[in-house]
Amino acid sequence: MQAHTQAQPNARTDTQRDMQTLPKTTISRAEAFLVDLEVETVRTDAVQSFLKQETVLVELETTDGFVGLGYSYTIGTGGTAVLAMLRDHLLPRLVGADARNVEGIWFDLFASTRATTVGAITSLALASVDTALWDLRCRRAGEPLWRLAGGFRRNVPLYDTEGGWLHLTTDQLVAGALASQKAGWPGVKLKVGKPRVHEDLERLSAVRDAVGPALDIMVDANQSMTYAEAKRRARAFEPLDLSWFEEPLPADDLTGHVRLAESTSIPIAVGESMYSVSQFREYLAAGAAGIVQVDVARIGGITPWLKVAHLAETFNLEVCPHFLMELHVSLTAAVPNGRYVEHIPQLRAITTAEMEIVDGHAVAPDEPGLGIAWDRDAIDDRRVS
């Protein structure tokens, strides 16, 4: 009894000492909230319309006062489910953790959600946390994301999607492509998936005739086709010298993508609808992709995004990420196989500065952190939960 009594003060002293020696980088506050952003222009493809951007934000603060803000998104549904995953399961695990241990935190959160992985809700939640951790890491280091994530270059070629939506007329597609070309942008992307192949072909041919051979033209089917139809359309498109054929088939049709890639000279682009590094590994090992379009929100954050980018490099493939240009400009600049940034502005309502564009290239921000100039008052005004 006496030995037990004597041990108690020592145990309390040890606990107090541990609390006093916690690193200053300990996460003291973790908050998640949802902001709805109206679409900046009408956006349609072969399967859907862009309803709104549900922007899920996570703010982390450490005991020495550093604050990191990260985010992910949906295009209209599921945002509250992501928010519930964060508030009910992930954020409580963050308080008390060392914010410097980004890999360790990502793995711990992923492991704690085994029942819902691999899937969109969990990946989007993880991305909100992981991008906040990277924002903290960069701010603490006093470095911009493009350098801390690799530092390959600052300027990345830009292609425009805003002038290529499926509801636009042929004349509007041509006018948009010519405007992009005049602005010095090296590429444009056009949506395909009209009911008949001759409709797609007429639209694409008109743009190619207008801009000539020097402008890159990409096409995107948004997973709308069968293998047989995608093969038929790829054959019809081949004389137009397209840079890639994006998401021709459902993302889970690995066999179909392998067969399609073997049947056409047009590079097949996939990745925006993949939610794990292992899915990319299977596609790349099977030869099912020529362009890798990994999305930092849908893959689960910057930590797995970089793994996919480096995996693609080992297969001698280029990375052209999907959407989120304000974040992807820095990541594409960070890696040697980053080729293109997609121009679809969607954060202007809640930021105070736009992505810099010089001579058709997106310029990665050089300020410490993610490089996104958030407008906190505008964010607060648009909170929905």
Coordinates of C-alpha atoms in Angstrom, one line a residue:
M1 CA 0.0 0.0 0.0
Q2 CA 2.8 2.3 0.9
A3 CA 4.6 1.7 -2.4
H4 CA 1.4 2.3 -4.3
T5 CA 0.8 5.6 -2.5
Q6 CA 4.3 6.8 -3.2
A7 CA 3.9 6.0 -7.0
Q8 CA 0.9 8.3 -7.5
P9 CA 2.7 11.6 -7.2
N10 CA 5.4 10.4 -9.6
A11 CA 2.7 9.5 -12.1
R12 CA 1.1 12.9 -11.8
T13 CA 4.4 14.6 -12.1
D14 CA 5.2 12.6 -15.3
T15 CA 1.9 13.6 -16.8
Q16 CA 2.4 17.3 -16.0
R17 CA 5.9 17.1 -17.4
D18 CA 4.6 15.6 -20.6
M19 CA 2.0 18.3 -21.0
Q20 CA 4.6 21.0 -20.4
T21 CA 7.0 19.5 -23.0
L22 CA 4.5 19.0 -25.8
P23 CA 5.9 20.5 -29.0
K24 CA 4.8 23.9 -30.0
T25 CA 3.5 22.4 -33.2
T26 CA 0.7 20.6 -31.4
I27 CA -2.7 21.0 -32.9
S28 CA -4.9 22.9 -30.4
R29 CA -7.9 23.5 -32.5
A30 CA -9.5 21.7 -35.4
E31 CA -12.6 23.1 -37.1
A32 CA -14.6 22.2 -40.3
F33 CA -17.3 24.2 -42.1
L34 CA -19.1 24.3 -45.4
V35 CA -19.4 27.1 -47.9
D36 CA -21.5 27.1 -51.0
L37 CA -20.2 28.8 -54.1
E38 CA -22.5 29.6 -57.1
V39 CA -21.1 28.5 -60.5
E40 CA -19.4 31.4 -62.3
T41 CA -20.8 30.3 -65.7
V42 CA -23.1 27.6 -67.1
R43 CA -21.2 24.3 -67.2
T44 CA -22.5 21.2 -68.9
D45 CA -21.0 17.9 -70.1
A46 CA -22.4 14.6 -71.4
V47 CA -23.8 13.4 -68.1
Q48 CA -24.4 16.4 -65.8
S49 CA -24.5 20.1 -65.1
F50 CA -22.3 21.8 -62.5
L51 CA -24.9 22.8 -59.9
K52 CA -22.7 24.6 -57.3
Q53 CA -19.4 24.1 -55.5
E54 CA -19.8 22.8 -52.0
T55 CA -16.5 23.8 -50.5
V56 CA -15.5 22.0 -47.3
L57 CA -12.9 23.9 -45.3
V58 CA -10.8 22.7 -42.4
E59 CA -8.9 25.2 -40.2
L60 CA -6.1 23.9 -37.9
E61 CA -4.3 26.0 -35.2
T62 CA -1.2 25.0 -33.3
T63 CA -0.2 25.9 -29.8
D64 CA 2.2 28.5 -31.0
G65 CA -0.4 30.4 -33.0
F66 CA 0.2 29.1 -36.6
V67 CA -3.1 28.6 -38.5
G68 CA -3.5 26.4 -41.6
L69 CA -6.6 26.4 -43.9
G70 CA -7.3 23.5 -46.2
Y71 CA -10.2 22.5 -48.4
S72 CA -11.9 20.1 -50.8
Y73 CA -15.1 20.2 -52.8
T74 CA -18.1 18.6 -54.4
I75 CA -20.0 19.9 -57.5
G76 CA -23.4 20.0 -55.8
T77 CA -24.1 17.0 -53.6
G78 CA -22.5 15.3 -50.6
G79 CA -20.9 18.2 -48.9
T80 CA -22.7 17.7 -45.6
A81 CA -21.7 14.1 -45.6
V82 CA -18.1 15.1 -45.8
L83 CA -18.6 17.6 -43.1
A84 CA -20.2 14.9 -40.8
M85 CA -17.2 12.6 -41.5
L86 CA -14.8 15.3 -40.4
R87 CA -16.7 16.5 -37.3
D88 CA -17.8 13.1 -36.1
H89 CA -14.7 11.0 -36.7
L90 CA -11.6 12.8 -38.0
L91 CA -11.2 16.2 -36.3
P92 CA -11.4 14.7 -32.7
R93 CA -8.3 12.7 -33.5
L94 CA -6.3 15.7 -34.5
V95 CA -6.3 17.7 -31.3
G96 CA -3.0 17.0 -29.5
A97 CA -1.3 15.6 -32.6
D98 CA 2.0 17.1 -33.8
A99 CA 1.1 19.0 -37.0
R100 CA 4.6 18.3 -38.5
N101 CA 3.9 14.6 -38.8
V102 CA 1.8 14.9 -42.0
E103 CA 2.3 11.3 -43.1
G104 CA 1.6 9.9 -39.7
I105 CA -1.6 11.9 -39.3
W106 CA -2.8 11.0 -42.8
F107 CA -2.2 7.3 -42.2
D108 CA -3.9 7.4 -38.8
L109 CA -7.0 9.1 -40.2
F110 CA -7.2 6.7 -43.1
A111 CA -6.8 3.7 -40.8
S112 CA -9.5 5.0 -38.5
T113 CA -12.0 5.0 -41.5
R114 CA -11.5 1.5 -42.9
A115 CA -15.2 1.0 -43.0
T116 CA -15.7 3.8 -45.6
T117 CA -12.5 3.5 -47.6
V118 CA -11.8 3.6 -50.5
G119 CA -14.5 6.2 -51.4
A120 CA -15.3 9.8 -52.2
I121 CA -16.6 10.9 -48.9
T122 CA -13.6 9.8 -46.9
S123 CA -11.1 11.0 -49.5
L124 CA -12.7 14.4 -49.7
A125 CA -12.6 14.6 -45.9
L126 CA -9.0 13.5 -45.7
A127 CA -8.1 16.1 -48.4
S128 CA -9.5 18.9 -46.3
V129 CA -7.3 18.0 -43.4
D130 CA -4.2 17.2 -45.4
T131 CA -4.2 20.4 -47.3
A132 CA -4.6 22.3 -44.0
L133 CA -1.6 20.4 -42.7
W134 CA 0.5 21.3 -45.8
D135 CA -0.6 24.9 -45.4
L136 CA 0.8 24.8 -41.8
R137 CA 4.0 23.1 -42.9
C138 CA 4.7 25.7 -45.6
R139 CA 3.9 28.6 -43.4
R140 CA 6.1 27.3 -40.6
A141 CA 8.9 26.8 -43.1
G142 CA 8.4 30.2 -44.7
E143 CA 8.2 28.5 -48.1
P144 CA 5.6 28.3 -50.9
L145 CA 3.9 25.0 -51.6
W146 CA 5.4 24.6 -55.1
R147 CA 8.9 24.6 -53.6
L148 CA 8.3 22.6 -50.5
A149 CA 6.5 19.9 -52.5
G150 CA 9.3 19.6 -55.0
G151 CA 10.4 22.9 -56.4
F152 CA 10.8 21.9 -60.1
R153 CA 9.6 25.3 -61.6
R154 CA 7.2 28.1 -61.1
N155 CA 5.5 28.5 -64.5
V156 CA 3.2 25.8 -65.9
P157 CA 1.3 25.7 -69.3
L158 CA -2.4 26.5 -69.0
Y159 CA -5.4 25.1 -71.0
D160 CA -8.9 26.5 -71.0
T161 CA -12.1 24.4 -70.4
E162 CA -14.5 27.3 -69.8
G163 CA -15.0 27.8 -73.6
G164 CA -15.7 24.2 -74.3
W165 CA -18.9 23.1 -72.5
L166 CA -21.3 20.8 -74.3
H167 CA -24.2 23.2 -74.5
L168 CA -22.3 25.8 -76.4
T169 CA -22.8 26.1 -80.2
T170 CA -20.1 25.4 -82.7
D171 CA -19.6 29.1 -83.3
Q172 CA -19.2 29.7 -79.6
L173 CA -16.6 26.9 -79.4
V174 CA -14.7 28.4 -82.2
A175 CA -14.8 31.9 -80.7
G176 CA -13.7 30.6 -77.3
A177 CA -10.8 28.7 -78.8
L178 CA -9.6 31.6 -80.9
A179 CA -9.8 33.9 -77.8
S180 CA -7.6 31.4 -75.8
Q181 CA -5.2 31.2 -78.7
K182 CA -5.0 35.0 -79.0
A183 CA -4.3 35.2 -75.2
G184 CA -1.3 32.9 -75.7
W185 CA -2.7 29.8 -74.0
P186 CA -1.3 26.6 -75.5
G187 CA -4.4 24.5 -75.3
V188 CA -8.2 24.2 -75.0
K189 CA -10.5 21.4 -73.9
L190 CA -13.9 20.6 -75.5
K191 CA -16.6 18.4 -74.2
V192 CA -17.8 15.5 -76.3
G193 CA -20.7 13.1 -76.0
K194 CA -23.4 14.5 -78.4
P195 CA -26.0 11.9 -79.4
R196 CA -24.3 11.2 -82.7
V197 CA -20.7 11.0 -83.6
H198 CA -21.0 13.4 -86.5
E199 CA -22.2 16.1 -84.1
D200 CA -19.0 15.8 -82.1
L201 CA -16.9 15.6 -85.2
E202 CA -18.4 18.7 -86.8
R203 CA -17.8 20.8 -83.6
L204 CA -14.2 19.6 -83.2
S205 CA -13.3 19.9 -86.9
A206 CA -14.6 23.5 -86.9
V207 CA -12.3 24.4 -84.0
R208 CA -9.3 22.6 -85.5
D209 CA -9.8 24.4 -88.8
A210 CA -10.0 27.8 -87.0
V211 CA -7.0 27.5 -84.8
G212 CA -4.7 25.5 -87.0
P213 CA -2.3 22.7 -85.9
A214 CA -0.3 24.7 -83.2
L215 CA -3.0 24.7 -80.5
D216 CA -3.5 21.6 -78.3
I217 CA -7.1 20.4 -78.4
M218 CA -8.2 17.9 -75.7
V219 CA -11.7 16.3 -75.5
D220 CA -13.6 15.1 -72.4
A221 CA -16.5 12.5 -72.5
N222 CA -17.1 12.5 -68.7
Q223 CA -17.4 8.7 -68.5
S224 CA -20.4 8.7 -70.8
M225 CA -19.5 6.0 -73.4
T226 CA -19.4 2.3 -73.8
Y227 CA -16.1 0.8 -74.9
A228 CA -17.5 0.2 -78.4
E229 CA -18.7 3.8 -78.8
A230 CA -15.5 5.2 -77.4
K231 CA -13.5 3.2 -79.8
R232 CA -15.7 4.4 -82.7
R233 CA -15.4 8.0 -81.7
A234 CA -11.7 7.8 -81.1
R235 CA -11.2 6.5 -84.6
A236 CA -13.3 9.4 -86.0
F237 CA -11.3 11.9 -83.9
E238 CA -7.8 10.7 -84.8
P239 CA -7.3 12.9 -87.9
L240 CA -7.8 16.0 -85.7
D241 CA -4.5 15.4 -83.8
L242 CA -6.1 15.5 -80.3
S243 CA -3.8 15.8 -77.3
W244 CA -6.0 13.4 -75.2
F245 CA -9.4 11.7 -74.9
E246 CA -10.5 12.2 -71.3
E247 CA -12.7 9.9 -69.2
P248 CA -14.2 8.1 -72.2
L249 CA -15.5 5.2 -70.0
P250 CA -16.6 4.7 -66.4
A251 CA -13.6 5.0 -64.1
D252 CA -14.0 1.5 -62.7
D253 CA -13.8 -0.1 -66.2
L254 CA -10.1 -0.9 -66.2
T255 CA -10.4 -3.6 -68.9
G256 CA -12.3 -1.2 -71.2
H257 CA -9.6 1.5 -70.8
V258 CA -6.8 -1.0 -71.5
R259 CA -8.6 -2.1 -74.7
L260 CA -9.3 1.4 -75.8
A261 CA -5.8 2.6 -75.2
E262 CA -4.5 -0.2 -77.4
S263 CA -6.9 0.6 -80.2
T264 CA -6.2 4.3 -80.7
S265 CA -3.2 6.7 -81.1
I266 CA -5.0 9.4 -79.0
P267 CA -3.7 9.3 -75.4
I268 CA -6.3 8.3 -72.9
A269 CA -6.6 10.6 -69.8
V270 CA -8.0 9.4 -66.5
G271 CA -7.8 10.2 -62.9
E272 CA -10.3 12.8 -61.7
S273 CA -12.7 10.0 -60.5
M274 CA -10.1 7.8 -58.8
Y275 CA -9.8 7.9 -55.0
S276 CA -6.7 5.9 -54.1
V277 CA -3.1 5.6 -55.1
S278 CA -3.6 1.8 -55.7
Q279 CA -6.3 2.6 -58.4
F280 CA -3.7 4.6 -60.3
R281 CA -1.1 1.9 -59.8
E282 CA -3.5 -0.7 -61.4
Y283 CA -4.3 1.6 -64.4
L284 CA -0.6 2.5 -65.0
A285 CA 0.6 -1.0 -64.7
A286 CA -2.0 -2.2 -67.2
G287 CA -1.2 0.5 -69.7
A288 CA -4.7 2.0 -69.5
A289 CA -3.7 5.6 -69.2
G290 CA -1.5 8.0 -71.2
I291 CA -2.3 11.1 -69.2
V292 CA -2.7 11.2 -65.4
Q293 CA -5.3 13.6 -64.0
V294 CA -5.1 13.1 -60.3
D295 CA -7.3 15.5 -58.3
V296 CA -5.9 16.6 -54.9
A297 CA -9.4 16.6 -53.3
R298 CA -10.5 13.3 -54.7
I299 CA -7.3 11.4 -54.0
G300 CA -7.3 12.5 -50.3
G301 CA -4.9 15.4 -50.2
I302 CA -1.4 16.6 -51.2
T303 CA 0.3 13.7 -49.5
P304 CA -1.2 11.0 -51.8
W305 CA -1.3 13.4 -54.8
L306 CA 2.5 13.6 -54.7
K307 CA 2.7 9.8 -54.5
V308 CA 0.6 9.5 -57.7
A309 CA 2.6 12.1 -59.5
H310 CA 5.9 10.3 -58.7
L311 CA 4.3 7.0 -59.6
A312 CA 3.4 8.4 -63.0
E313 CA 6.9 9.6 -63.4
T314 CA 8.2 6.1 -63.1
F315 CA 5.9 5.1 -66.0
N316 CA 7.2 8.1 -68.0
L317 CA 3.7 9.7 -67.9
E318 CA 2.7 13.4 -67.5
V319 CA 0.4 14.8 -64.9
C320 CA -2.4 17.2 -65.8
P321 CA -4.6 17.5 -62.7
H322 CA -8.3 18.0 -62.8
F323 CA -9.9 21.3 -61.6
L324 CA -8.8 23.2 -58.5
M325 CA -6.4 25.4 -60.5
E326 CA -5.6 27.6 -57.5
L327 CA -4.1 24.7 -55.7
H328 CA -2.9 22.5 -58.6
V329 CA -0.8 25.2 -60.1
S330 CA 1.7 24.8 -57.2
L331 CA 1.6 21.0 -57.3
T332 CA 2.0 20.8 -61.1
A333 CA 5.0 23.2 -60.8
A334 CA 6.5 21.1 -58.0
V335 CA 7.0 17.9 -60.1
P336 CA 9.1 17.3 -63.2
N337 CA 6.3 15.5 -65.1
G338 CA 3.7 18.2 -64.5
R339 CA 2.4 19.3 -67.9
Y340 CA -0.8 21.3 -67.8
V341 CA -3.0 23.2 -65.4
E342 CA -6.7 23.3 -66.2
H343 CA -8.3 26.8 -66.2
I344 CA -11.7 26.7 -64.5
P345 CA -11.9 29.6 -62.0
Q346 CA -14.2 28.9 -59.1
L347 CA -12.8 30.6 -56.0
R348 CA -13.0 34.2 -56.9
A349 CA -16.0 34.8 -54.7
I350 CA -14.0 33.9 -51.6
T351 CA -10.5 35.1 -52.5
T352 CA -8.9 38.5 -52.7
A353 CA -6.5 37.7 -55.6
E354 CA -6.6 35.4 -58.7
M355 CA -4.0 33.0 -60.0
E356 CA -1.4 34.8 -62.0
I357 CA -1.2 34.1 -65.7
V358 CA 1.8 35.2 -67.8
D359 CA 2.2 34.3 -71.6
G360 CA -0.2 31.4 -71.4
H361 CA 1.3 30.0 -68.3
A362 CA 0.0 29.8 -64.7
V363 CA 2.5 31.1 -62.2
A364 CA 2.7 29.3 -58.8
P365 CA 2.3 31.7 -55.9
D366 CA 5.6 32.4 -54.0
E367 CA 4.0 33.3 -50.6
P368 CA 4.4 30.8 -47.7
G369 CA 1.5 28.4 -47.5
L370 CA -0.8 27.0 -50.2
G371 CA -0.8 30.4 -51.9
I372 CA -4.5 31.0 -51.9
A373 CA -5.5 34.5 -50.8
W374 CA -8.7 33.6 -48.8
D375 CA -11.2 36.3 -48.1
R376 CA -12.3 35.4 -44.6
D377 CA -15.2 37.8 -44.5
A378 CA -16.6 36.4 -47.8
I379 CA -16.1 32.9 -46.5
D380 CA -18.0 33.7 -43.3
D381 CA -20.9 35.2 -45.3
R382 CA -21.3 32.0 -47.3
R383 CA -21.2 29.5 -44.5
V384 CA -24.1 27.1 -44.7
S385 CA -23.2 24.8 -41.8

